[in-house]
Amino acid sequence: MSVQERKERERAGRERLILATARELAEQQGWDAVTTRRLAERIEYSQPVLYSHFRGKREIIGAVALQGATELAAELRAATSTADGPRARVTALARAYLDFAERNPAVYDAMFQLDGGLAFAQEDTPEPLKDAFAALLENLGEVAGDGVHPGVFTELFWAALHGLATLTRAGRLPPEYAERRTRLLVDRLAVV
């Protein structure tokens, strides 16, 4: 292995460590607790080393959001791959999405609530974000209904899931009705 390859591998390892530490700190204490100073202390590197990877917290949030989008897409595809029929796939998709948001609140915030400097629904949207949307569209396009644009339907369904995730986490919706809300969303919006 060349010196250059070793340096690149070490750099990638530091970047993974920075992001893993940022995620852990954000999940434990919230994104306000994620500062370059704290990250540098936790990973035992200087702040200039952090800045050699990310220009600041905004870029760290963006990188965490891209990781989260990759993970969400994989979880959605895994959840729907074993479901039998369109209704079962949409139900599995909705549950997987809401479960992801509940299990990963800081990552979910990085993806959809915080400014990570990422473009959504544009030409320069990063591939992981496009892929997460594609994972929704793959299962929702077939239940959009006649004459309904599959992409627009997917946006609407996604917005409903996001609203459920956000309102539930904020304590605005009673948790005992979570499953009932999911079934109602699928029953009312998905044409099967």
PDB file of N, CA and C in Angstrom, residues 66 69-70 123-133:
ATOM      1  N   LEU A  66     -26.960  12.820   4.886  1.00  0.00           N
ATOM      2  CA  LEU A  66     -26.729  11.918   3.762  1.00  0.00           C
ATOM      3  C   LEU A  66     -26.573  10.474   4.238  1.00  0.00           C
ATOM      4  N   ALA A  69     -30.095   9.340   5.023  1.00  0.00           N
ATOM      5  CA  ALA A  69     -30.878   9.057   3.822  1.00  0.00           C
ATOM      6  C   ALA A  69     -30.519   7.687   3.255  1.00  0.00           C
ATOM      7  N   THR A  70     -29.238   7.361   3.270  1.00  0.00           N
ATOM      8  CA  THR A  70     -28.792   6.046   2.800  1.00  0.00           C
ATOM      9  C   THR A  70     -29.379   4.941   3.672  1.00  0.00           C
ATOM     10  N   GLU A 123     -31.916  19.801  -9.287  1.00  0.00           N
ATOM     11  CA  GLU A 123     -30.938  19.080 -10.104  1.00  0.00           C
ATOM     12  C   GLU A 123     -29.721  18.660  -9.293  1.00  0.00           C
ATOM     13  N   ASP A 124     -29.294  19.505  -8.360  1.00  0.00           N
ATOM     14  CA  ASP A 124     -28.078  19.213  -7.599  1.00  0.00           C
ATOM     15  C   ASP A 124     -28.356  18.508  -6.265  1.00  0.00           C
ATOM     16  N   THR A 125     -29.527  17.904  -6.153  1.00  0.00           N
ATOM     17  CA  THR A 125     -29.829  17.120  -4.961  1.00  0.00           C
ATOM     18  C   THR A 125     -28.854  15.948  -4.888  1.00  0.00           C
ATOM     19  N   PRO A 126     -28.215  15.753  -3.745  1.00  0.00           N
ATOM     20  CA  PRO A 126     -27.266  14.633  -3.626  1.00  0.00           C
ATOM     21  C   PRO A 126     -27.959  13.279  -3.832  1.00  0.00           C
ATOM     22  N   GLU A 127     -27.218  12.335  -4.397  1.00  0.00           N
ATOM     23  CA  GLU A 127     -27.761  11.015  -4.719  1.00  0.00           C
ATOM     24  C   GLU A 127     -28.424  10.301  -3.536  1.00  0.00           C
ATOM     25  N   PRO A 128     -27.846  10.326  -2.326  1.00  0.00           N
ATOM     26  CA  PRO A 128     -28.535   9.623  -1.216  1.00  0.00           C
ATOM     27  C   PRO A 128     -29.949  10.155  -0.956  1.00  0.00           C
ATOM     28  N   LEU A 129     -30.155  11.457  -1.127  1.00  0.00           N
ATOM     29  CA  LEU A 129     -31.499  12.015  -0.940  1.00  0.00           C
ATOM     30  C   LEU A 129     -32.427  11.568  -2.063  1.00  0.00           C
ATOM     31  N   LYS A 130     -31.911  11.570  -3.288  1.00  0.00           N
ATOM     32  CA  LYS A 130     -32.710  11.091  -4.420  1.00  0.00           C
ATOM     33  C   LYS A 130     -33.074   9.624  -4.232  1.00  0.00           C
ATOM     34  N   ASP A 131     -32.132   8.841  -3.732  1.00  0.00           N
ATOM     35  CA  ASP A 131     -32.380   7.417  -3.542  1.00  0.00           C
ATOM     36  C   ASP A 131     -33.410   7.164  -2.446  1.00  0.00           C
ATOM     37  N   ALA A 132     -33.378   7.943  -1.379  1.00  0.00           N
ATOM     38  CA  ALA A 132     -34.380   7.779  -0.317  1.00  0.00           C
ATOM     39  C   ALA A 132     -35.775   8.083  -0.864  1.00  0.00           C
ATOM     40  N   PHE A 133     -35.871   9.120  -1.686  1.00  0.00           N
ATOM     41  CA  PHE A 133     -37.164   9.420  -2.306  1.00  0.00           C
ATOM     42  C   PHE A 133     -37.572   8.297  -3.252  1.00  0.00           C
TER      43      PHE A 133
END
